[in-house]
Amino acid sequence: MAQGREPNAEPTADDAGLLRLTGSIEHVIYANEDNGFAICDLGTESGDLITITGTLPYVGEGDSVTVYGKWVHNPKYGRQFRVETCERQMPADANSMLRYLASGAIKGIGPKIAQRIVDEFGDETFDVIEHHPEWLANVSGISRKSAKSIGADFAEKAGIRSAMMFFRDFFGAAATVRIYKRYGGNAVELAKKNPYRLCEEIEGIGFERADRMARDLGLATDSEDRICSGICYLLSSNAQANGHVCLPRDKTVQGAARLLGVDETAVNDALELLLAREQVHAERLGGIELLYDKKQYENEKYIATKLLLLDRVCPAMETANIGAFIDREQAETGVRYADLQRRAISDALENGVMLLTGGPGTGKTTVVRALLHIFSSMGLKIALTAPTGRAAKRLSESTSCEARTIHRLLEYGGEESGGRGRFMRDESNLLEENVLIVDEASMVDSLLMGALLRAVKPGSRLVLIGDADQLPSVGAGNVLRDLIDSGRFATVRLTEIFRQAQKSLIVTNAHAINRGELPRLDVKDNDFFFMPRSEDASITATVAQLCGVRLPRTYGAMATTGTQVIVPSRKGEAGTEHLNVVLQATLNPPSPEKREHRFREITYREGDRVMQVRNNYDMEWERDNGMTGAGIFNGDVGVIESIDPTDGNMRIRFEDRTVTYEFSLLEDLEPAYAVTVHKSQGCEYPIVILPLGNVPPMLRSRNLLYTAVTRAQCIVIVVGREDVLADMVRNNRQTMRYTGLSERLRREAL
C-alpha cells in the first residue's frame, strides 16, 4: 500500500472543524461493496499523493472528489487522511473523462476503447453516453449491443452518484449504501414519494431520521403516510425498548398523537386504515383492546396454539411407571429427591409441557440431571439448550451433557439466495429430538420462543426451567411468567434451600430479598459484603479501587478476568456510562502499544471489554478450529483483540469466536466494564460488584436487586447507600409488560 506523503500545505477547514481536500482518485487500493469502505490514493490539486480511507461508496479511479475528515496515524502505513464525508463530481473535461473511462469504471470500456470514444466525442463524451448511447456504435470496436450495455452501466453509476448526493446529508454514507442496495436506481424516487418506508425496510434508519428527511422535503405533518408510519414505529419501538408485545389502543393513540404533533382523530383514522390493511391487529384480551404489529400478533397466536398442542398430544406415562423410574434413579445416583423435586420429575414425565421455577440453591439442576438420565434410559433423544452462550456453557458444565444455544439448536444460517439469515430448523425441517429442556427460560423473548416452537415436532416433551422472579427477557414479552400465570401447564416452584446452599450468604440473602426482607450485611468472612458510601463520587472511586487493586491482590486471576460491575442505571456519576470511562482508564489505560478508535463519544482501545447490544443475525464469526458461522446477539460480551485503522475495522473475541467489526457497525457495541442489570441477565460471574448510589425511583425494585445478586457465583460486593438497598427490597413493583399470551392461553381451547 502506498504511504501518503505529507502535503506541502494543510488542507482548509470547514465550519464543522473538519479538514477539506480536493483532487481526483488515482488508485483504488481496496473497496468493500457491502459497506462502502475504501482505501484510495488521492491526487490533490497541489500535486500531492495522499492515502485516504473511510466510507467512499462506489468510488472509481478518475473520480473528482472533495473529502472532509482529519489526519490519522497508521502504525504500519504512516500518516493518512480519514474521510468523514465525500462529495463527488463527474469529470468535466476530455482528459478527466479519458482517465475515468480508462480505469475500467464502466463495464465494456478499457483503455483503448476509452481513447477512441474520447477522440470521437471530446468534451461531449459523457453527454453522449448518458443520452445517446446508440451513437457509441459508430466507434470502432463497439457493437450496438455493447453500446446499449455501456449506456445502461453508465446510467447505473449515475444513479449511484445521485443517490449518494441525495441521501448523504440525511443518513450518512453507510446507510446510503444499504438504501441503494435495497432499491437500486429507484432509491431517490421511492424515498421522495414516501420517506417513511425507509424506517420500516432499511436497518438503522429509525422513524426520527425518516421524519426529519420528510420535513426537509416539505411533506405535510398530517400526511397519511406519516401518521401510519408513526403508529407502526410506536408499536415496534416499545417492543424493542420496553419489551411490550402489544399496547392498549388508547395509549397507542395518545402516544402517537404526542409523537407526531397531530390530533387523536387523525391517528384513529390512520389506525383504521392500518387495521384494514392488516399491518396492525386489534384484539380484546382481559377487557382491554390491544394493538399488535403483524409479526408480534401472528407470533403470539402461534406460541399459544403450539404449546397447547404439545401438551395435549404428548403420550402420557403410567403413574406407577413414573414412580418406578424415580425410585430407580435415586438408587443408582444416591440422591434423595425432596418432595417438590420428585413432583417436578413426575410432572415432566407425565406432561407434554412442564414449567420448573425456583431461586438459587433450590435444586433445579438436580432435577435436570435426573430428567436427563430417565429420558435417556427410555431411549428418547434430548436437546439441552439455553438462550445465551454463557448459560449454555454453564448448563453443560453442571450436567456433563452438551448444551447448545437456541440459535445453534435451530441452526441459524444464511439463505441460499444470499439474503438475510434465518433459522434452518422450522416447521418444514423439524428437530429430531423427542425432549427439549430449556434452561434460563425467563430470558427467552416472545419471538425466540416462537422460532423454537416452530421447530418442535408434535409428540415431543418441553421442559422450561428458569427463575420467574428475575427480570423478564431483554427482548419483547414475558414468556415464562405468562405461561405460569395462565395456569394451563404443570408448574412446580422449588422453595427449599438445600444444606450446601444455606452456607452461602449470596443464596440466603437473595431469598431474603425475594421475600421482602433486608439482606444480612454484618457477616464477615463470607461471600456477601457491604461497603457503605454516601456519595456517587465516592462509590465510583471505591469500585475503581476494588477492580484495579484490592480484588486482584486478594483473588488473583479470578478477579482480573471474572469481576463484573452490575449497575441499575445508565446515567449519573455511578451509572454505567460514567463507570465505563473510569474503569477503562483504571483497567486498560492508553498505551503506545494499544491502538484506539473513537466512535462518537466513545474511545475503543485494544484490550477493552465490550458488549453487543442488539441481535445481528448476519455477523460472521470464526472459531479457533476454523469453523465459521453467523450471529452475534444482544448481551454477548467480548474483548477487542486488534484495531486496524487502515482497513477500518476491529477484531473482537467472544469466548471461542472471533468477529471482525467494520467501524460502521460500532453502534451495535457498548463498553462492558460496567453493565446494567438488564444486560446481565442469563450470565453468571465469579465476582459481582453492585454500586447503589442515586438510583432513579423507577429502578428501585426488588426483582432488579434480586436479579443482580443472583448473577454472582462466589462473591457479591454492594457499594453504596443502605437506604437505597432498603427501598429496593421494599418495592415489589414488577416490571410491567403488555402481552396477551397469558389471557390468550386461558381462553383458547383445542
mmCIF file of C-alpha atoms in Angstrom, residues 217-534:
data_model
loop_
_atom_site.group_PDB
_atom_site.id
_atom_site.type_symbol
_atom_site.label_atom_id
_atom_site.label_comp_id
_atom_site.label_asym_id
_atom_site.label_seq_id
_atom_site.Cartn_x
_atom_site.Cartn_y
_atom_site.Cartn_z
ATOM 1 C CA LEU A 217 -38.686 17.529 1.651
ATOM 2 C CA GLY A 218 -41.735 19.549 2.657
ATOM 3 C CA LEU A 219 -44.115 16.671 3.346
ATOM 4 C CA ALA A 220 -47.142 17.566 5.440
ATOM 5 C CA THR A 221 -47.005 16.681 9.137
ATOM 6 C CA ASP A 222 -50.543 15.309 8.979
ATOM 7 C CA SER A 223 -49.974 13.145 5.901
ATOM 8 C CA GLU A 224 -51.489 9.680 5.989
ATOM 9 C CA ASP A 225 -48.125 8.013 5.328
ATOM 10 C CA ARG A 226 -46.515 9.843 8.239
ATOM 11 C CA ILE A 227 -49.212 9.007 10.763
ATOM 12 C CA CYS A 228 -49.372 5.353 9.697
ATOM 13 C CA SER A 229 -45.598 5.052 9.946
ATOM 14 C CA GLY A 230 -45.615 6.786 13.336
ATOM 15 C CA ILE A 231 -48.125 4.281 14.718
ATOM 16 C CA CYS A 232 -46.075 1.327 13.444
ATOM 17 C CA TYR A 233 -42.932 2.914 14.866
ATOM 18 C CA LEU A 234 -44.587 3.363 18.263
ATOM 19 C CA LEU A 235 -45.545 -0.319 18.402
ATOM 20 C CA SER A 236 -42.130 -1.596 17.246
ATOM 21 C CA SER A 237 -40.062 0.810 19.385
ATOM 22 C CA ASN A 238 -41.995 -0.164 22.505
ATOM 23 C CA ALA A 239 -41.228 -3.803 21.745
ATOM 24 C CA GLN A 240 -37.515 -3.044 21.400
ATOM 25 C CA ALA A 241 -37.106 -0.520 24.206
ATOM 26 C CA ASN A 242 -39.753 -1.513 26.756
ATOM 27 C CA GLY A 243 -40.475 -5.164 25.983
ATOM 28 C CA HIS A 244 -44.161 -4.676 25.118
ATOM 29 C CA VAL A 245 -45.555 -7.220 22.657
ATOM 30 C CA CYS A 246 -48.626 -5.033 22.217
ATOM 31 C CA LEU A 247 -50.090 -1.763 23.516
ATOM 32 C CA PRO A 248 -53.571 -0.716 24.641
ATOM 33 C CA ARG A 249 -55.363 1.185 21.905
ATOM 34 C CA ASP A 250 -55.916 4.302 23.994
ATOM 35 C CA LYS A 251 -52.232 4.507 24.975
ATOM 36 C CA THR A 252 -51.192 3.964 21.360
ATOM 37 C CA VAL A 253 -53.461 6.729 20.069
ATOM 38 C CA GLN A 254 -52.382 9.165 22.783
ATOM 39 C CA GLY A 255 -48.701 8.338 22.330
ATOM 40 C CA ALA A 256 -48.835 8.643 18.523
ATOM 41 C CA ALA A 257 -50.646 11.986 18.742
ATOM 42 C CA ARG A 258 -47.910 13.350 21.057
ATOM 43 C CA LEU A 259 -45.118 11.900 18.948
ATOM 44 C CA LEU A 260 -46.458 13.263 15.670
ATOM 45 C CA GLY A 261 -47.980 16.535 16.885
ATOM 46 C CA VAL A 262 -51.403 15.728 15.399
ATOM 47 C CA ASP A 263 -54.843 15.298 16.934
ATOM 48 C CA GLU A 264 -56.168 11.915 18.054
ATOM 49 C CA THR A 265 -58.862 11.910 15.389
ATOM 50 C CA ALA A 266 -56.198 11.810 12.657
ATOM 51 C CA VAL A 267 -54.422 8.984 14.497
ATOM 52 C CA ASN A 268 -57.640 6.974 14.802
ATOM 53 C CA ASP A 269 -58.322 7.448 11.084
ATOM 54 C CA ALA A 270 -54.821 6.208 10.169
ATOM 55 C CA LEU A 271 -55.176 3.334 12.621
ATOM 56 C CA GLU A 272 -58.375 2.149 10.940
ATOM 57 C CA LEU A 273 -56.507 2.151 7.644
ATOM 58 C CA LEU A 274 -53.679 0.048 9.141
ATOM 59 C CA LEU A 275 -56.219 -2.383 10.596
ATOM 60 C CA ALA A 276 -57.924 -2.709 7.210
ATOM 61 C CA ARG A 277 -54.536 -3.424 5.577
ATOM 62 C CA GLU A 278 -53.757 -5.958 8.371
ATOM 63 C CA GLN A 279 -50.492 -4.155 9.128
ATOM 64 C CA VAL A 280 -51.805 -3.754 12.662
ATOM 65 C CA HIS A 281 -54.096 -6.165 14.513
ATOM 66 C CA ALA A 282 -56.532 -5.406 17.311
ATOM 67 C CA GLU A 283 -57.814 -7.887 19.859
ATOM 68 C CA ARG A 284 -59.729 -7.551 23.128
ATOM 69 C CA LEU A 285 -57.985 -9.519 25.863
ATOM 70 C CA GLY A 286 -58.658 -9.163 29.564
ATOM 71 C CA GLY A 287 -61.178 -6.399 28.877
ATOM 72 C CA ILE A 288 -58.568 -4.239 27.060
ATOM 73 C CA GLU A 289 -58.331 -3.604 23.311
ATOM 74 C CA LEU A 290 -54.699 -4.379 22.458
ATOM 75 C CA LEU A 291 -52.870 -3.411 19.278
ATOM 76 C CA TYR A 292 -50.140 -5.574 17.742
ATOM 77 C CA ASP A 293 -47.929 -5.199 14.741
ATOM 78 C CA LYS A 294 -48.442 -8.067 12.329
ATOM 79 C CA LYS A 295 -45.314 -10.005 13.264
ATOM 80 C CA GLN A 296 -45.862 -9.952 17.037
ATOM 81 C CA TYR A 297 -49.565 -10.804 16.652
ATOM 82 C CA GLU A 298 -49.005 -13.871 14.499
ATOM 83 C CA ASN A 299 -46.137 -14.985 16.727
ATOM 84 C CA GLU A 300 -48.083 -14.757 19.987
ATOM 85 C CA LYS A 301 -51.022 -16.682 18.500
ATOM 86 C CA TYR A 302 -48.642 -19.369 17.301
ATOM 87 C CA ILE A 303 -46.975 -19.743 20.717
ATOM 88 C CA ALA A 304 -50.317 -20.266 22.442
ATOM 89 C CA THR A 305 -51.612 -22.746 19.858
ATOM 90 C CA LYS A 306 -48.405 -24.790 19.647
ATOM 91 C CA LEU A 307 -47.908 -25.057 23.416
ATOM 92 C CA LEU A 308 -51.453 -26.289 23.933
ATOM 93 C CA LEU A 309 -50.975 -28.774 21.100
ATOM 94 C CA LEU A 310 -47.737 -30.128 22.588
ATOM 95 C CA ASP A 311 -49.340 -30.516 25.983
ATOM 96 C CA ARG A 312 -52.331 -32.360 24.553
ATOM 97 C CA VAL A 313 -50.754 -34.821 22.112
ATOM 98 C CA CYS A 314 -47.686 -35.925 24.099
ATOM 99 C CA PRO A 315 -48.083 -39.624 25.064
ATOM 100 C CA ALA A 316 -48.636 -39.958 28.815
ATOM 101 C CA MET A 317 -46.756 -42.411 31.023
ATOM 102 C CA GLU A 318 -48.380 -44.648 33.591
ATOM 103 C CA THR A 319 -48.179 -43.169 37.070
ATOM 104 C CA ALA A 320 -46.780 -46.405 38.504
ATOM 105 C CA ASN A 321 -44.013 -46.428 35.931
ATOM 106 C CA ILE A 322 -43.129 -42.831 36.734
ATOM 107 C CA GLY A 323 -42.673 -43.692 40.396
ATOM 108 C CA ALA A 324 -40.507 -46.688 39.497
ATOM 109 C CA PHE A 325 -38.316 -44.538 37.265
ATOM 110 C CA ILE A 326 -37.746 -42.021 40.053
ATOM 111 C CA ASP A 327 -37.050 -44.713 42.665
ATOM 112 C CA ARG A 328 -34.539 -46.402 40.381
ATOM 113 C CA GLU A 329 -32.847 -43.053 39.689
ATOM 114 C CA GLN A 330 -32.490 -42.420 43.416
ATOM 115 C CA ALA A 331 -30.998 -45.862 43.961
ATOM 116 C CA GLU A 332 -28.491 -45.524 41.114
ATOM 117 C CA THR A 333 -27.315 -41.986 41.895
ATOM 118 C CA GLY A 334 -27.577 -41.999 45.664
ATOM 119 C CA VAL A 335 -29.504 -38.707 45.515
ATOM 120 C CA ARG A 336 -32.651 -38.456 47.612
ATOM 121 C CA TYR A 337 -35.091 -36.073 45.984
ATOM 122 C CA ALA A 338 -37.161 -33.654 48.034
ATOM 123 C CA ASP A 339 -40.920 -33.854 47.610
ATOM 124 C CA LEU A 340 -41.108 -30.899 45.227
ATOM 125 C CA GLN A 341 -38.175 -32.203 43.188
ATOM 126 C CA ARG A 342 -39.902 -35.579 42.932
ATOM 127 C CA ARG A 343 -43.097 -33.873 41.813
ATOM 128 C CA ALA A 344 -41.169 -31.858 39.198
ATOM 129 C CA ILE A 345 -39.627 -35.025 37.743
ATOM 130 C CA SER A 346 -43.027 -36.721 37.722
ATOM 131 C CA ASP A 347 -44.760 -33.782 36.023
ATOM 132 C CA ALA A 348 -42.066 -33.619 33.333
ATOM 133 C CA LEU A 349 -42.577 -37.326 32.569
ATOM 134 C CA GLU A 350 -46.357 -37.111 32.602
ATOM 135 C CA ASN A 351 -46.992 -33.880 30.642
ATOM 136 C CA GLY A 352 -46.130 -32.513 27.233
ATOM 137 C CA VAL A 353 -45.231 -29.092 28.692
ATOM 138 C CA MET A 354 -43.798 -28.615 32.173
ATOM 139 C CA LEU A 355 -42.594 -25.439 33.906
ATOM 140 C CA LEU A 356 -39.989 -25.501 36.686
ATOM 141 C CA THR A 357 -39.096 -22.336 38.586
ATOM 142 C CA GLY A 358 -37.165 -21.537 41.727
ATOM 143 C CA GLY A 359 -34.401 -19.352 43.111
ATOM 144 C CA PRO A 360 -30.703 -20.179 43.593
ATOM 145 C CA GLY A 361 -29.845 -23.252 45.653
ATOM 146 C CA THR A 362 -33.301 -24.845 45.346
ATOM 147 C CA GLY A 363 -32.153 -27.824 43.293
ATOM 148 C CA LYS A 364 -33.258 -27.065 39.732
ATOM 149 C CA THR A 365 -30.046 -28.561 38.321
ATOM 150 C CA THR A 366 -30.586 -31.758 40.324
ATOM 151 C CA VAL A 367 -33.977 -32.146 38.640
ATOM 152 C CA VAL A 368 -32.409 -31.593 35.209
ATOM 153 C CA ARG A 369 -29.776 -34.297 35.836
ATOM 154 C CA ALA A 370 -32.488 -36.752 36.888
ATOM 155 C CA LEU A 371 -34.584 -35.996 33.797
ATOM 156 C CA LEU A 372 -31.584 -36.453 31.525
ATOM 157 C CA HIS A 373 -30.877 -39.915 32.994
ATOM 158 C CA ILE A 374 -34.519 -41.036 32.936
ATOM 159 C CA PHE A 375 -35.318 -39.784 29.419
ATOM 160 C CA SER A 376 -32.094 -41.335 28.130
ATOM 161 C CA SER A 377 -32.975 -44.690 29.698
ATOM 162 C CA MET A 378 -36.300 -44.505 27.842
ATOM 163 C CA GLY A 379 -34.421 -44.219 24.562
ATOM 164 C CA LEU A 380 -35.538 -40.633 23.914
ATOM 165 C CA LYS A 381 -33.368 -38.063 22.146
ATOM 166 C CA ILE A 382 -32.809 -34.978 24.277
ATOM 167 C CA ALA A 383 -31.893 -31.404 23.350
ATOM 168 C CA LEU A 384 -30.408 -29.354 26.171
ATOM 169 C CA THR A 385 -30.481 -25.645 25.365
ATOM 170 C CA ALA A 386 -30.282 -22.108 26.768
ATOM 171 C CA PRO A 387 -30.713 -18.633 25.272
ATOM 172 C CA THR A 388 -27.096 -17.436 25.639
ATOM 173 C CA GLY A 389 -23.658 -18.912 25.135
ATOM 174 C CA ARG A 390 -22.714 -18.343 28.779
ATOM 175 C CA ALA A 391 -25.889 -20.009 30.021
ATOM 176 C CA ALA A 392 -25.403 -22.964 27.658
ATOM 177 C CA LYS A 393 -21.797 -23.387 28.799
ATOM 178 C CA ARG A 394 -22.833 -23.320 32.460
ATOM 179 C CA LEU A 395 -25.577 -25.881 31.759
ATOM 180 C CA SER A 396 -23.077 -28.185 30.033
ATOM 181 C CA GLU A 397 -20.694 -27.968 32.989
ATOM 182 C CA SER A 398 -23.391 -28.671 35.591
ATOM 183 C CA THR A 399 -24.926 -31.657 33.755
ATOM 184 C CA SER A 400 -21.887 -33.100 31.941
ATOM 185 C CA CYS A 401 -24.022 -33.132 28.771
ATOM 186 C CA GLU A 402 -23.739 -30.977 25.678
ATOM 187 C CA ALA A 403 -25.913 -27.904 25.798
ATOM 188 C CA ARG A 404 -26.361 -25.592 22.833
ATOM 189 C CA THR A 405 -27.719 -22.100 22.464
ATOM 190 C CA ILE A 406 -31.193 -21.926 20.996
ATOM 191 C CA HIS A 407 -29.722 -20.303 17.879
ATOM 192 C CA ARG A 408 -27.274 -23.190 17.387
ATOM 193 C CA LEU A 409 -30.005 -25.743 18.074
ATOM 194 C CA LEU A 410 -32.194 -24.143 15.402
ATOM 195 C CA GLU A 411 -29.209 -23.983 13.019
ATOM 196 C CA TYR A 412 -29.208 -20.321 12.286
ATOM 197 C CA GLY A 413 -27.673 -19.651 8.864
ATOM 198 C CA GLY A 414 -27.865 -17.743 5.624
ATOM 199 C CA GLU A 415 -30.400 -18.346 2.907
ATOM 200 C CA GLU A 416 -29.159 -19.982 -0.274
ATOM 201 C CA SER A 417 -30.026 -16.824 -2.177
ATOM 202 C CA GLY A 418 -27.567 -14.908 -0.037
ATOM 203 C CA GLY A 419 -30.279 -12.961 1.737
ATOM 204 C CA ARG A 420 -30.802 -12.398 5.427
ATOM 205 C CA GLY A 421 -30.078 -15.343 7.640
ATOM 206 C CA ARG A 422 -32.823 -17.479 9.098
ATOM 207 C CA PHE A 423 -33.352 -20.498 11.306
ATOM 208 C CA MET A 424 -32.914 -23.617 9.215
ATOM 209 C CA ARG A 425 -34.967 -25.626 11.688
ATOM 210 C CA ASP A 426 -38.648 -24.793 11.395
ATOM 211 C CA GLU A 427 -41.991 -26.413 10.525
ATOM 212 C CA SER A 428 -40.560 -27.754 7.287
ATOM 213 C CA ASN A 429 -37.391 -29.095 8.958
ATOM 214 C CA LEU A 430 -38.333 -30.186 12.471
ATOM 215 C CA LEU A 431 -35.901 -31.017 15.257
ATOM 216 C CA GLU A 432 -35.185 -34.708 15.678
ATOM 217 C CA GLU A 433 -35.214 -34.662 19.478
ATOM 218 C CA ASN A 434 -38.167 -36.009 21.482
ATOM 219 C CA VAL A 435 -37.402 -33.920 24.580
ATOM 220 C CA LEU A 436 -36.385 -30.256 24.823
ATOM 221 C CA ILE A 437 -35.072 -28.933 28.127
ATOM 222 C CA VAL A 438 -34.670 -25.133 28.068
ATOM 223 C CA ASP A 439 -32.719 -23.504 30.902
ATOM 224 C CA GLU A 440 -32.868 -19.785 31.811
ATOM 225 C CA ALA A 441 -36.307 -19.670 30.195
ATOM 226 C CA SER A 442 -37.057 -16.264 31.759
ATOM 227 C CA MET A 443 -34.586 -14.825 29.225
ATOM 228 C CA VAL A 444 -36.397 -16.250 26.189
ATOM 229 C CA ASP A 445 -38.363 -13.494 24.498
ATOM 230 C CA SER A 446 -41.543 -13.912 22.521
ATOM 231 C CA LEU A 447 -40.016 -14.068 19.031
ATOM 232 C CA LEU A 448 -37.314 -16.554 20.039
ATOM 233 C CA MET A 449 -39.877 -18.771 21.772
ATOM 234 C CA GLY A 450 -41.965 -18.709 18.602
ATOM 235 C CA ALA A 451 -38.963 -19.738 16.494
ATOM 236 C CA LEU A 452 -38.158 -22.588 18.899
ATOM 237 C CA LEU A 453 -41.705 -23.931 18.945
ATOM 238 C CA ARG A 454 -41.904 -23.913 15.145
ATOM 239 C CA ALA A 455 -39.108 -26.485 15.119
ATOM 240 C CA VAL A 456 -40.565 -28.807 17.797
ATOM 241 C CA LYS A 457 -42.367 -31.822 16.399
ATOM 242 C CA PRO A 458 -45.749 -32.785 17.876
ATOM 243 C CA GLY A 459 -45.466 -35.507 20.494
ATOM 244 C CA SER A 460 -42.271 -34.031 21.952
ATOM 245 C CA ARG A 461 -41.898 -33.009 25.576
ATOM 246 C CA LEU A 462 -40.925 -29.460 26.502
ATOM 247 C CA VAL A 463 -39.446 -28.598 29.893
ATOM 248 C CA LEU A 464 -38.920 -24.876 30.604
ATOM 249 C CA ILE A 465 -36.700 -24.033 33.574
ATOM 250 C CA GLY A 466 -35.999 -20.604 34.991
ATOM 251 C CA ASP A 467 -36.351 -18.162 37.839
ATOM 252 C CA ALA A 468 -39.660 -16.355 37.356
ATOM 253 C CA ASP A 469 -38.691 -13.758 39.989
ATOM 254 C CA GLN A 470 -35.884 -12.390 37.860
ATOM 255 C CA LEU A 471 -36.314 -9.571 35.380
ATOM 256 C CA PRO A 472 -38.053 -10.551 32.150
ATOM 257 C CA SER A 473 -36.247 -11.041 28.850
ATOM 258 C CA VAL A 474 -34.358 -8.210 27.175
ATOM 259 C CA GLY A 475 -36.495 -8.706 24.070
ATOM 260 C CA ALA A 476 -40.264 -8.254 23.959
ATOM 261 C CA GLY A 477 -42.520 -10.444 26.063
ATOM 262 C CA ASN A 478 -42.586 -12.090 29.481
ATOM 263 C CA VAL A 479 -42.997 -15.652 28.284
ATOM 264 C CA LEU A 480 -42.128 -17.752 31.346
ATOM 265 C CA ARG A 481 -44.208 -15.564 33.690
ATOM 266 C CA ASP A 482 -47.139 -15.566 31.242
ATOM 267 C CA LEU A 483 -47.079 -19.366 30.954
ATOM 268 C CA ILE A 484 -47.048 -19.765 34.743
ATOM 269 C CA ASP A 485 -49.829 -17.207 35.225
ATOM 270 C CA SER A 486 -52.018 -18.865 32.602
ATOM 271 C CA GLY A 487 -52.452 -21.944 34.808
ATOM 272 C CA ARG A 488 -52.647 -24.163 31.704
ATOM 273 C CA PHE A 489 -49.467 -26.165 32.278
ATOM 274 C CA ALA A 490 -47.963 -28.327 35.010
ATOM 275 C CA THR A 491 -45.863 -25.983 37.160
ATOM 276 C CA VAL A 492 -43.553 -26.638 40.106
ATOM 277 C CA ARG A 493 -41.954 -23.891 42.176
ATOM 278 C CA LEU A 494 -38.977 -25.142 44.197
ATOM 279 C CA THR A 495 -38.720 -23.328 47.526
ATOM 280 C CA GLU A 496 -36.430 -25.388 49.783
ATOM 281 C CA ILE A 497 -32.835 -24.143 50.046
ATOM 282 C CA PHE A 498 -30.570 -27.162 50.338
ATOM 283 C CA ARG A 499 -27.985 -27.513 53.075
ATOM 284 C CA GLN A 500 -24.911 -26.830 50.952
ATOM 285 C CA ALA A 501 -26.521 -23.674 49.557
ATOM 286 C CA GLN A 502 -27.510 -22.441 53.026
ATOM 287 C CA LYS A 503 -23.827 -21.803 53.761
ATOM 288 C CA SER A 504 -23.755 -19.089 51.094
ATOM 289 C CA LEU A 505 -24.882 -15.603 52.059
ATOM 290 C CA ILE A 506 -25.398 -14.904 48.365
ATOM 291 C CA VAL A 507 -28.104 -17.586 48.284
ATOM 292 C CA THR A 508 -29.700 -16.797 51.650
ATOM 293 C CA ASN A 509 -29.633 -13.041 51.039
ATOM 294 C CA ALA A 510 -31.101 -13.486 47.556
ATOM 295 C CA HIS A 511 -34.042 -15.410 49.021
ATOM 296 C CA ALA A 512 -34.429 -12.855 51.789
ATOM 297 C CA ILE A 513 -34.616 -10.075 49.204
ATOM 298 C CA ASN A 514 -37.208 -12.068 47.274
ATOM 299 C CA ARG A 515 -39.328 -12.370 50.438
ATOM 300 C CA GLY A 516 -39.095 -8.627 51.051
ATOM 301 C CA GLU A 517 -36.563 -8.932 53.886
ATOM 302 C CA LEU A 518 -33.360 -6.945 54.251
ATOM 303 C CA PRO A 519 -30.238 -8.991 53.469
ATOM 304 C CA ARG A 520 -27.672 -9.575 56.204
ATOM 305 C CA LEU A 521 -24.872 -7.040 55.825
ATOM 306 C CA ASP A 522 -22.968 -7.649 59.070
ATOM 307 C CA VAL A 523 -21.436 -11.093 58.453
ATOM 308 C CA LYS A 524 -17.690 -11.050 57.859
ATOM 309 C CA ASP A 525 -15.546 -13.642 56.102
ATOM 310 C CA ASN A 526 -18.331 -14.926 53.866
ATOM 311 C CA ASP A 527 -19.310 -14.203 50.265
ATOM 312 C CA PHE A 528 -21.608 -11.164 50.604
ATOM 313 C CA PHE A 529 -20.070 -7.816 51.558
ATOM 314 C CA PHE A 530 -21.460 -4.323 52.035
ATOM 315 C CA MET A 531 -19.284 -1.201 51.767
ATOM 316 C CA PRO A 532 -21.253 1.904 52.826
ATOM 317 C CA ARG A 533 -20.687 5.012 50.735
ATOM 318 C CA SER A 534 -22.988 8.028 50.675
#
